[in-house]
Amino acid sequence: MNRLIIILGLFVVMCQEVEAQQMPLFSQYIENGFLLNPAMAGSRQYSPIRLSIRQQWVGVDGAPETQALSYNTNLGKACTTCPVYGNPFASRNNKMGVGLGGYVFNDSYGVVSRTGMEFSYAYHLRLSGRKYGSSGTKLSFGLGGLFYQYKFDGSAVPADDPLYTGTDEVSYVPDANFGVYLYNDDYFVGISMAHLFQSSVRLGDDNFQDDLMKRHLYAMAGYTFHVSETVDFEPAVIVRKTFDSDLYYDISSKLFIQNFWLAASYRTNNQIVGMIGLNYDRYYFGYSYDYYSDNLVASSSNGTHEITLGINLDVPVSVIRRNQSKIRRASYKAYSRSQRKSYRKRHKKFLFF
């Protein structure tokens, strides 16, 4: 009975917030923003595969859980002379032309779950190639086709409850997303809209709720300060809203140090997020922990955790070599003059970079 009360309580809470958030929530949105904006397909120097696993309020039955597996790539011509600043695996400048991508996802909370897939198409145009390096500033437009299954687990409620159905109630919903993305190696600005069709979810004989899937508007922006060859600092913000809900925002700051990164963000409703990650060779790892200062359910849980695992395909060899050279040069500069002389004397030659 206690488990049932918790599940129904979570369901009521999520229904109250459904106007503001029907899309999955991710803390590491900067590194996997393609999930929110289809125009970001093909905006990296490589083809990223990302697996994101988010468990909210660990230890609480029926708490939200989200899993997403994504891939996107650019089919355009590579820029062989593009400069790479700071951490090359964080660089946004890429190829021109067509970007393609897709992802599958599962988002569940209490007795409700949403499972589906999206396929995205993006086209990248170069606006400027003089001020921001050979690859310049780009503008991309993206469109995503979405299809998912909305499921209500009627067997999880007691037989005398009005919500009881005895079986699963399932509805299949088509939808679409649209986005615009302006970017270069220094900044990015994106805006996207999800649930363009505002499709109704039909469960049983009647609509579960008229126009249940509200249009979601996302706006994100960030600027990268290239502190040194191996250090970048990137503040960013994302704003989420439906047309009949309050404004929700997330402000973050991210520090790249060689292939490592640290980040922290503040989210609406007094949520604080700490993040850490690593790019090693072609592999990516990110972890985040969400802290809720005034949420009774969250305070009785073991926290909210999110893990992102990834592989970067099609990484240009020149980018890898350039990154290794920068790290070696930075390490060499850390030597004192006496240490350099001692090293040269022992090895009877200069370091080669």
JSON list of C-alpha atoms in Angstrom, two decimals, residues 100-296:
[
{"chain": "A", "resi": 100, "resn": "LEU", "atom": "CA", "xyz": [21.64, 13.39, -40.11]},
{"chain": "A", "resi": 101, "resn": "GLY", "atom": "CA", "xyz": [20.87, 11.85, -36.75]},
{"chain": "A", "resi": 102, "resn": "GLY", "atom": "CA", "xyz": [18.51, 9.85, -34.64]},
{"chain": "A", "resi": 103, "resn": "TYR", "atom": "CA", "xyz": [17.88, 8.56, -31.18]},
{"chain": "A", "resi": 104, "resn": "VAL", "atom": "CA", "xyz": [15.73, 6.13, -29.24]},
{"chain": "A", "resi": 105, "resn": "PHE", "atom": "CA", "xyz": [14.50, 6.91, -25.75]},
{"chain": "A", "resi": 106, "resn": "ASN", "atom": "CA", "xyz": [12.49, 5.70, -22.80]},
{"chain": "A", "resi": 107, "resn": "ASP", "atom": "CA", "xyz": [11.07, 8.08, -20.21]},
{"chain": "A", "resi": 108, "resn": "SER", "atom": "CA", "xyz": [8.99, 6.75, -17.31]},
{"chain": "A", "resi": 109, "resn": "TYR", "atom": "CA", "xyz": [7.55, 8.03, -14.06]},
{"chain": "A", "resi": 110, "resn": "GLY", "atom": "CA", "xyz": [5.17, 6.11, -11.84]},
{"chain": "A", "resi": 111, "resn": "VAL", "atom": "CA", "xyz": [2.51, 4.38, -13.91]},
{"chain": "A", "resi": 112, "resn": "VAL", "atom": "CA", "xyz": [3.24, 6.37, -17.08]},
{"chain": "A", "resi": 113, "resn": "SER", "atom": "CA", "xyz": [5.98, 5.77, -19.64]},
{"chain": "A", "resi": 114, "resn": "ARG", "atom": "CA", "xyz": [6.93, 7.13, -23.06]},
{"chain": "A", "resi": 115, "resn": "THR", "atom": "CA", "xyz": [9.10, 5.10, -25.44]},
{"chain": "A", "resi": 116, "resn": "GLY", "atom": "CA", "xyz": [9.96, 6.10, -28.99]},
{"chain": "A", "resi": 117, "resn": "MET", "atom": "CA", "xyz": [12.44, 7.26, -31.59]},
{"chain": "A", "resi": 118, "resn": "GLU", "atom": "CA", "xyz": [13.29, 10.33, -33.64]},
{"chain": "A", "resi": 119, "resn": "PHE", "atom": "CA", "xyz": [15.05, 10.83, -36.97]},
{"chain": "A", "resi": 120, "resn": "SER", "atom": "CA", "xyz": [16.50, 14.26, -37.72]},
{"chain": "A", "resi": 121, "resn": "TYR", "atom": "CA", "xyz": [17.69, 16.15, -40.79]},
{"chain": "A", "resi": 122, "resn": "ALA", "atom": "CA", "xyz": [19.76, 19.34, -40.62]},
{"chain": "A", "resi": 123, "resn": "TYR", "atom": "CA", "xyz": [21.31, 21.61, -43.21]},
{"chain": "A", "resi": 124, "resn": "HIS", "atom": "CA", "xyz": [24.38, 23.74, -42.33]},
{"chain": "A", "resi": 125, "resn": "LEU", "atom": "CA", "xyz": [25.16, 27.03, -44.09]},
{"chain": "A", "resi": 126, "resn": "ARG", "atom": "CA", "xyz": [28.42, 28.98, -43.67]},
{"chain": "A", "resi": 127, "resn": "LEU", "atom": "CA", "xyz": [27.79, 32.65, -42.95]},
{"chain": "A", "resi": 128, "resn": "SER", "atom": "CA", "xyz": [31.33, 33.89, -42.33]},
{"chain": "A", "resi": 129, "resn": "GLY", "atom": "CA", "xyz": [34.82, 32.50, -42.88]},
{"chain": "A", "resi": 130, "resn": "ARG", "atom": "CA", "xyz": [37.12, 35.40, -42.08]},
{"chain": "A", "resi": 131, "resn": "LYS", "atom": "CA", "xyz": [36.73, 36.49, -38.49]},
{"chain": "A", "resi": 132, "resn": "TYR", "atom": "CA", "xyz": [36.30, 33.11, -36.83]},
{"chain": "A", "resi": 133, "resn": "GLY", "atom": "CA", "xyz": [38.79, 30.97, -38.75]},
{"chain": "A", "resi": 134, "resn": "SER", "atom": "CA", "xyz": [38.58, 29.00, -41.95]},
{"chain": "A", "resi": 135, "resn": "SER", "atom": "CA", "xyz": [35.42, 27.18, -40.97]},
{"chain": "A", "resi": 136, "resn": "GLY", "atom": "CA", "xyz": [33.66, 30.37, -39.90]},
{"chain": "A", "resi": 137, "resn": "THR", "atom": "CA", "xyz": [30.23, 30.88, -38.40]},
{"chain": "A", "resi": 138, "resn": "LYS", "atom": "CA", "xyz": [27.48, 28.47, -39.46]},
{"chain": "A", "resi": 139, "resn": "LEU", "atom": "CA", "xyz": [23.70, 28.49, -39.34]},
{"chain": "A", "resi": 140, "resn": "SER", "atom": "CA", "xyz": [21.79, 25.22, -39.42]},
{"chain": "A", "resi": 141, "resn": "PHE", "atom": "CA", "xyz": [18.11, 24.33, -39.71]},
{"chain": "A", "resi": 142, "resn": "GLY", "atom": "CA", "xyz": [16.83, 21.00, -38.47]},
{"chain": "A", "resi": 143, "resn": "LEU", "atom": "CA", "xyz": [13.61, 19.00, -38.59]},
{"chain": "A", "resi": 144, "resn": "GLY", "atom": "CA", "xyz": [12.92, 15.83, -36.64]},
{"chain": "A", "resi": 145, "resn": "GLY", "atom": "CA", "xyz": [10.18, 13.25, -37.13]},
{"chain": "A", "resi": 146, "resn": "LEU", "atom": "CA", "xyz": [9.10, 11.63, -33.88]},
{"chain": "A", "resi": 147, "resn": "PHE", "atom": "CA", "xyz": [7.07, 8.51, -33.13]},
{"chain": "A", "resi": 148, "resn": "TYR", "atom": "CA", "xyz": [6.49, 7.12, -29.64]},
{"chain": "A", "resi": 149, "resn": "GLN", "atom": "CA", "xyz": [4.34, 4.89, -27.50]},
{"chain": "A", "resi": 150, "resn": "TYR", "atom": "CA", "xyz": [2.56, 6.43, -24.52]},
{"chain": "A", "resi": 151, "resn": "LYS", "atom": "CA", "xyz": [1.69, 3.78, -21.94]},
{"chain": "A", "resi": 152, "resn": "PHE", "atom": "CA", "xyz": [-0.40, 3.78, -18.76]},
{"chain": "A", "resi": 153, "resn": "ASP", "atom": "CA", "xyz": [0.09, 0.79, -16.45]},
{"chain": "A", "resi": 154, "resn": "GLY", "atom": "CA", "xyz": [-3.42, 0.26, -15.17]},
{"chain": "A", "resi": 155, "resn": "SER", "atom": "CA", "xyz": [-2.49, -2.88, -13.22]},
{"chain": "A", "resi": 156, "resn": "ALA", "atom": "CA", "xyz": [-0.41, -0.80, -10.77]},
{"chain": "A", "resi": 157, "resn": "VAL", "atom": "CA", "xyz": [-3.51, 0.74, -9.17]},
{"chain": "A", "resi": 158, "resn": "PRO", "atom": "CA", "xyz": [-6.09, -1.05, -6.96]},
{"chain": "A", "resi": 159, "resn": "ALA", "atom": "CA", "xyz": [-9.20, -2.59, -8.49]},
{"chain": "A", "resi": 160, "resn": "ASP", "atom": "CA", "xyz": [-11.55, -0.15, -6.69]},
{"chain": "A", "resi": 161, "resn": "ASP", "atom": "CA", "xyz": [-9.71, 2.91, -8.02]},
{"chain": "A", "resi": 162, "resn": "PRO", "atom": "CA", "xyz": [-11.27, 4.85, -10.95]},
{"chain": "A", "resi": 163, "resn": "LEU", "atom": "CA", "xyz": [-7.91, 4.66, -12.74]},
{"chain": "A", "resi": 164, "resn": "TYR", "atom": "CA", "xyz": [-7.89, 0.86, -12.61]},
{"chain": "A", "resi": 165, "resn": "THR", "atom": "CA", "xyz": [-8.07, -0.83, -16.02]},
{"chain": "A", "resi": 166, "resn": "GLY", "atom": "CA", "xyz": [-6.57, -4.24, -15.26]},
{"chain": "A", "resi": 167, "resn": "THR", "atom": "CA", "xyz": [-4.42, -4.02, -18.39]},
{"chain": "A", "resi": 168, "resn": "ASP", "atom": "CA", "xyz": [-1.96, -1.65, -20.01]},
{"chain": "A", "resi": 169, "resn": "GLU", "atom": "CA", "xyz": [-3.46, 1.28, -21.91]},
{"chain": "A", "resi": 170, "resn": "VAL", "atom": "CA", "xyz": [-1.28, 2.20, -24.90]},
{"chain": "A", "resi": 171, "resn": "SER", "atom": "CA", "xyz": [-1.41, 5.05, -27.39]},
{"chain": "A", "resi": 172, "resn": "TYR", "atom": "CA", "xyz": [0.86, 5.54, -30.44]},
{"chain": "A", "resi": 173, "resn": "VAL", "atom": "CA", "xyz": [1.66, 9.16, -31.19]},
{"chain": "A", "resi": 174, "resn": "PRO", "atom": "CA", "xyz": [3.38, 10.81, -34.20]},
{"chain": "A", "resi": 175, "resn": "ASP", "atom": "CA", "xyz": [4.95, 14.23, -33.77]},
{"chain": "A", "resi": 176, "resn": "ALA", "atom": "CA", "xyz": [7.70, 16.54, -35.05]},
{"chain": "A", "resi": 177, "resn": "ASN", "atom": "CA", "xyz": [10.42, 18.88, -33.74]},
{"chain": "A", "resi": 178, "resn": "PHE", "atom": "CA", "xyz": [12.07, 21.89, -35.38]},
{"chain": "A", "resi": 179, "resn": "GLY", "atom": "CA", "xyz": [15.23, 23.84, -34.54]},
{"chain": "A", "resi": 180, "resn": "VAL", "atom": "CA", "xyz": [17.68, 26.56, -35.61]},
{"chain": "A", "resi": 181, "resn": "TYR", "atom": "CA", "xyz": [21.32, 26.64, -34.50]},
{"chain": "A", "resi": 182, "resn": "LEU", "atom": "CA", "xyz": [23.93, 29.40, -34.97]},
{"chain": "A", "resi": 183, "resn": "TYR", "atom": "CA", "xyz": [27.46, 28.43, -33.96]},
{"chain": "A", "resi": 184, "resn": "ASN", "atom": "CA", "xyz": [31.22, 28.72, -34.30]},
{"chain": "A", "resi": 185, "resn": "ASP", "atom": "CA", "xyz": [34.22, 27.96, -32.08]},
{"chain": "A", "resi": 186, "resn": "ASP", "atom": "CA", "xyz": [33.46, 30.91, -29.81]},
{"chain": "A", "resi": 187, "resn": "TYR", "atom": "CA", "xyz": [29.71, 30.82, -29.22]},
{"chain": "A", "resi": 188, "resn": "PHE", "atom": "CA", "xyz": [26.46, 29.03, -29.98]},
{"chain": "A", "resi": 189, "resn": "VAL", "atom": "CA", "xyz": [22.81, 30.10, -29.96]},
{"chain": "A", "resi": 190, "resn": "GLY", "atom": "CA", "xyz": [19.97, 27.67, -30.56]},
{"chain": "A", "resi": 191, "resn": "ILE", "atom": "CA", "xyz": [16.21, 27.66, -30.45]},
{"chain": "A", "resi": 192, "resn": "SER", "atom": "CA", "xyz": [13.91, 24.69, -30.96]},
{"chain": "A", "resi": 193, "resn": "MET", "atom": "CA", "xyz": [10.30, 23.65, -30.61]},
{"chain": "A", "resi": 194, "resn": "ALA", "atom": "CA", "xyz": [9.11, 20.16, -29.69]},
{"chain": "A", "resi": 195, "resn": "HIS", "atom": "CA", "xyz": [5.66, 18.61, -30.12]},
{"chain": "A", "resi": 196, "resn": "LEU", "atom": "CA", "xyz": [4.78, 20.74, -33.14]},
{"chain": "A", "resi": 197, "resn": "PHE", "atom": "CA", "xyz": [1.58, 18.74, -33.76]},
{"chain": "A", "resi": 198, "resn": "GLN", "atom": "CA", "xyz": [0.41, 18.90, -30.12]},
{"chain": "A", "resi": 199, "resn": "SER", "atom": "CA", "xyz": [-0.83, 15.36, -30.58]},
{"chain": "A", "resi": 200, "resn": "SER", "atom": "CA", "xyz": [-3.48, 14.02, -28.25]},
{"chain": "A", "resi": 201, "resn": "VAL", "atom": "CA", "xyz": [-2.80, 10.80, -26.38]},
{"chain": "A", "resi": 202, "resn": "ARG", "atom": "CA", "xyz": [-5.74, 8.42, -26.67]},
{"chain": "A", "resi": 203, "resn": "LEU", "atom": "CA", "xyz": [-6.04, 5.82, -23.93]},
{"chain": "A", "resi": 204, "resn": "GLY", "atom": "CA", "xyz": [-9.12, 3.60, -23.94]},
{"chain": "A", "resi": 205, "resn": "ASP", "atom": "CA", "xyz": [-12.29, 5.01, -25.45]},
{"chain": "A", "resi": 206, "resn": "ASP", "atom": "CA", "xyz": [-11.57, 8.67, -24.64]},
{"chain": "A", "resi": 207, "resn": "ASN", "atom": "CA", "xyz": [-8.70, 11.10, -24.82]},
{"chain": "A", "resi": 208, "resn": "PHE", "atom": "CA", "xyz": [-6.53, 10.94, -21.74]},
{"chain": "A", "resi": 209, "resn": "GLN", "atom": "CA", "xyz": [-6.38, 14.73, -21.94]},
{"chain": "A", "resi": 210, "resn": "ASP", "atom": "CA", "xyz": [-7.11, 17.08, -24.83]},
{"chain": "A", "resi": 211, "resn": "ASP", "atom": "CA", "xyz": [-3.88, 18.25, -26.50]},
{"chain": "A", "resi": 212, "resn": "LEU", "atom": "CA", "xyz": [-1.90, 16.55, -23.74]},
{"chain": "A", "resi": 213, "resn": "MET", "atom": "CA", "xyz": [1.48, 16.95, -25.46]},
{"chain": "A", "resi": 214, "resn": "LYS", "atom": "CA", "xyz": [2.02, 20.70, -25.34]},
{"chain": "A", "resi": 215, "resn": "ARG", "atom": "CA", "xyz": [4.45, 22.55, -27.58]},
{"chain": "A", "resi": 216, "resn": "HIS", "atom": "CA", "xyz": [7.79, 23.00, -25.82]},
{"chain": "A", "resi": 217, "resn": "LEU", "atom": "CA", "xyz": [10.10, 25.90, -26.60]},
{"chain": "A", "resi": 218, "resn": "TYR", "atom": "CA", "xyz": [13.84, 25.59, -25.86]},
{"chain": "A", "resi": 219, "resn": "ALA", "atom": "CA", "xyz": [16.39, 28.36, -26.14]},
{"chain": "A", "resi": 220, "resn": "MET", "atom": "CA", "xyz": [20.07, 27.83, -25.36]},
{"chain": "A", "resi": 221, "resn": "ALA", "atom": "CA", "xyz": [23.21, 29.92, -25.68]},
{"chain": "A", "resi": 222, "resn": "GLY", "atom": "CA", "xyz": [26.82, 29.76, -24.58]},
{"chain": "A", "resi": 223, "resn": "TYR", "atom": "CA", "xyz": [30.20, 31.40, -25.08]},
{"chain": "A", "resi": 224, "resn": "THR", "atom": "CA", "xyz": [33.64, 29.74, -24.95]},
{"chain": "A", "resi": 225, "resn": "PHE", "atom": "CA", "xyz": [36.61, 31.64, -23.53]},
{"chain": "A", "resi": 226, "resn": "HIS", "atom": "CA", "xyz": [39.85, 30.15, -24.86]},
{"chain": "A", "resi": 227, "resn": "VAL", "atom": "CA", "xyz": [42.01, 30.66, -21.78]},
{"chain": "A", "resi": 228, "resn": "SER", "atom": "CA", "xyz": [44.99, 28.78, -23.20]},
{"chain": "A", "resi": 229, "resn": "GLU", "atom": "CA", "xyz": [45.81, 26.02, -25.67]},
{"chain": "A", "resi": 230, "resn": "THR", "atom": "CA", "xyz": [44.51, 23.38, -23.28]},
{"chain": "A", "resi": 231, "resn": "VAL", "atom": "CA", "xyz": [42.00, 25.30, -21.14]},
{"chain": "A", "resi": 232, "resn": "ASP", "atom": "CA", "xyz": [38.51, 26.49, -22.13]},
{"chain": "A", "resi": 233, "resn": "PHE", "atom": "CA", "xyz": [35.83, 28.12, -19.97]},
{"chain": "A", "resi": 234, "resn": "GLU", "atom": "CA", "xyz": [32.24, 27.93, -21.20]},
{"chain": "A", "resi": 235, "resn": "PRO", "atom": "CA", "xyz": [29.23, 29.54, -19.47]},
{"chain": "A", "resi": 236, "resn": "ALA", "atom": "CA", "xyz": [25.87, 28.57, -20.95]},
{"chain": "A", "resi": 237, "resn": "VAL", "atom": "CA", "xyz": [22.15, 28.86, -20.32]},
{"chain": "A", "resi": 238, "resn": "ILE", "atom": "CA", "xyz": [19.06, 26.97, -21.42]},
{"chain": "A", "resi": 239, "resn": "VAL", "atom": "CA", "xyz": [15.45, 28.17, -21.07]},
{"chain": "A", "resi": 240, "resn": "ARG", "atom": "CA", "xyz": [12.43, 25.86, -21.26]},
{"chain": "A", "resi": 241, "resn": "LYS", "atom": "CA", "xyz": [8.79, 26.88, -21.62]},
{"chain": "A", "resi": 242, "resn": "THR", "atom": "CA", "xyz": [5.40, 25.84, -22.89]},
{"chain": "A", "resi": 243, "resn": "PHE", "atom": "CA", "xyz": [2.90, 28.47, -24.00]},
{"chain": "A", "resi": 244, "resn": "ASP", "atom": "CA", "xyz": [0.86, 28.13, -20.82]},
{"chain": "A", "resi": 245, "resn": "SER", "atom": "CA", "xyz": [3.54, 27.48, -18.16]},
{"chain": "A", "resi": 246, "resn": "ASP", "atom": "CA", "xyz": [6.15, 29.35, -16.18]},
{"chain": "A", "resi": 247, "resn": "LEU", "atom": "CA", "xyz": [9.68, 29.90, -17.45]},
{"chain": "A", "resi": 248, "resn": "TYR", "atom": "CA", "xyz": [12.29, 27.31, -16.42]},
{"chain": "A", "resi": 249, "resn": "TYR", "atom": "CA", "xyz": [15.99, 27.95, -16.84]},
{"chain": "A", "resi": 250, "resn": "ASP", "atom": "CA", "xyz": [19.34, 26.30, -16.23]},
{"chain": "A", "resi": 251, "resn": "ILE", "atom": "CA", "xyz": [22.56, 28.34, -15.93]},
{"chain": "A", "resi": 252, "resn": "SER", "atom": "CA", "xyz": [25.85, 26.44, -16.11]},
{"chain": "A", "resi": 253, "resn": "SER", "atom": "CA", "xyz": [29.61, 27.01, -16.21]},
{"chain": "A", "resi": 254, "resn": "LYS", "atom": "CA", "xyz": [31.99, 24.45, -17.67]},
{"chain": "A", "resi": 255, "resn": "LEU", "atom": "CA", "xyz": [35.79, 24.29, -17.45]},
{"chain": "A", "resi": 256, "resn": "PHE", "atom": "CA", "xyz": [37.81, 22.18, -19.91]},
{"chain": "A", "resi": 257, "resn": "ILE", "atom": "CA", "xyz": [41.33, 21.26, -18.76]},
{"chain": "A", "resi": 258, "resn": "GLN", "atom": "CA", "xyz": [43.09, 19.26, -21.45]},
{"chain": "A", "resi": 259, "resn": "ASN", "atom": "CA", "xyz": [40.76, 16.26, -21.85]},
{"chain": "A", "resi": 260, "resn": "PHE", "atom": "CA", "xyz": [39.00, 16.68, -18.50]},
{"chain": "A", "resi": 261, "resn": "TRP", "atom": "CA", "xyz": [36.08, 18.93, -17.68]},
{"chain": "A", "resi": 262, "resn": "LEU", "atom": "CA", "xyz": [34.24, 20.16, -14.59]},
{"chain": "A", "resi": 263, "resn": "ALA", "atom": "CA", "xyz": [30.90, 21.94, -14.49]},
{"chain": "A", "resi": 264, "resn": "ALA", "atom": "CA", "xyz": [28.24, 23.30, -12.17]},
{"chain": "A", "resi": 265, "resn": "SER", "atom": "CA", "xyz": [24.76, 24.63, -12.87]},
{"chain": "A", "resi": 266, "resn": "TYR", "atom": "CA", "xyz": [21.82, 26.23, -11.13]},
{"chain": "A", "resi": 267, "resn": "ARG", "atom": "CA", "xyz": [18.30, 25.28, -12.17]},
{"chain": "A", "resi": 268, "resn": "THR", "atom": "CA", "xyz": [14.88, 26.72, -11.40]},
{"chain": "A", "resi": 269, "resn": "ASN", "atom": "CA", "xyz": [13.36, 25.64, -8.06]},
{"chain": "A", "resi": 270, "resn": "ASN", "atom": "CA", "xyz": [16.68, 25.79, -6.21]},
{"chain": "A", "resi": 271, "resn": "GLN", "atom": "CA", "xyz": [18.34, 22.83, -7.92]},
{"chain": "A", "resi": 272, "resn": "ILE", "atom": "CA", "xyz": [22.14, 22.68, -8.02]},
{"chain": "A", "resi": 273, "resn": "VAL", "atom": "CA", "xyz": [24.00, 20.28, -10.32]},
{"chain": "A", "resi": 274, "resn": "GLY", "atom": "CA", "xyz": [27.64, 19.20, -10.18]},
{"chain": "A", "resi": 275, "resn": "MET", "atom": "CA", "xyz": [29.26, 17.51, -13.18]},
{"chain": "A", "resi": 276, "resn": "ILE", "atom": "CA", "xyz": [32.57, 15.91, -14.14]},
{"chain": "A", "resi": 277, "resn": "GLY", "atom": "CA", "xyz": [33.73, 14.29, -17.36]},
{"chain": "A", "resi": 278, "resn": "LEU", "atom": "CA", "xyz": [36.57, 12.94, -19.46]},
{"chain": "A", "resi": 279, "resn": "ASN", "atom": "CA", "xyz": [37.47, 12.64, -23.14]},
{"chain": "A", "resi": 280, "resn": "TYR", "atom": "CA", "xyz": [39.99, 9.83, -23.58]},
{"chain": "A", "resi": 281, "resn": "ASP", "atom": "CA", "xyz": [41.07, 9.01, -27.11]},
{"chain": "A", "resi": 282, "resn": "ARG", "atom": "CA", "xyz": [37.70, 8.57, -28.87]},
{"chain": "A", "resi": 283, "resn": "TYR", "atom": "CA", "xyz": [35.76, 7.78, -25.71]},
{"chain": "A", "resi": 284, "resn": "TYR", "atom": "CA", "xyz": [33.60, 10.07, -23.62]},
{"chain": "A", "resi": 285, "resn": "PHE", "atom": "CA", "xyz": [32.36, 9.83, -20.03]},
{"chain": "A", "resi": 286, "resn": "GLY", "atom": "CA", "xyz": [30.24, 12.27, -18.05]},
{"chain": "A", "resi": 287, "resn": "TYR", "atom": "CA", "xyz": [28.61, 12.13, -14.62]},
{"chain": "A", "resi": 288, "resn": "SER", "atom": "CA", "xyz": [26.28, 14.57, -12.87]},
{"chain": "A", "resi": 289, "resn": "TYR", "atom": "CA", "xyz": [24.59, 14.77, -9.49]},
{"chain": "A", "resi": 290, "resn": "ASP", "atom": "CA", "xyz": [21.49, 16.90, -8.87]},
{"chain": "A", "resi": 291, "resn": "TYR", "atom": "CA", "xyz": [20.83, 18.42, -5.44]},
{"chain": "A", "resi": 292, "resn": "TYR", "atom": "CA", "xyz": [17.35, 19.68, -4.53]},
{"chain": "A", "resi": 293, "resn": "SER", "atom": "CA", "xyz": [17.31, 22.06, -1.57]},
{"chain": "A", "resi": 294, "resn": "ASP", "atom": "CA", "xyz": [13.55, 22.30, -1.01]},
{"chain": "A", "resi": 295, "resn": "ASN", "atom": "CA", "xyz": [12.01, 19.09, -2.36]},
{"chain": "A", "resi": 296, "resn": "LEU", "atom": "CA", "xyz": [10.60, 16.64, 0.20]}
]
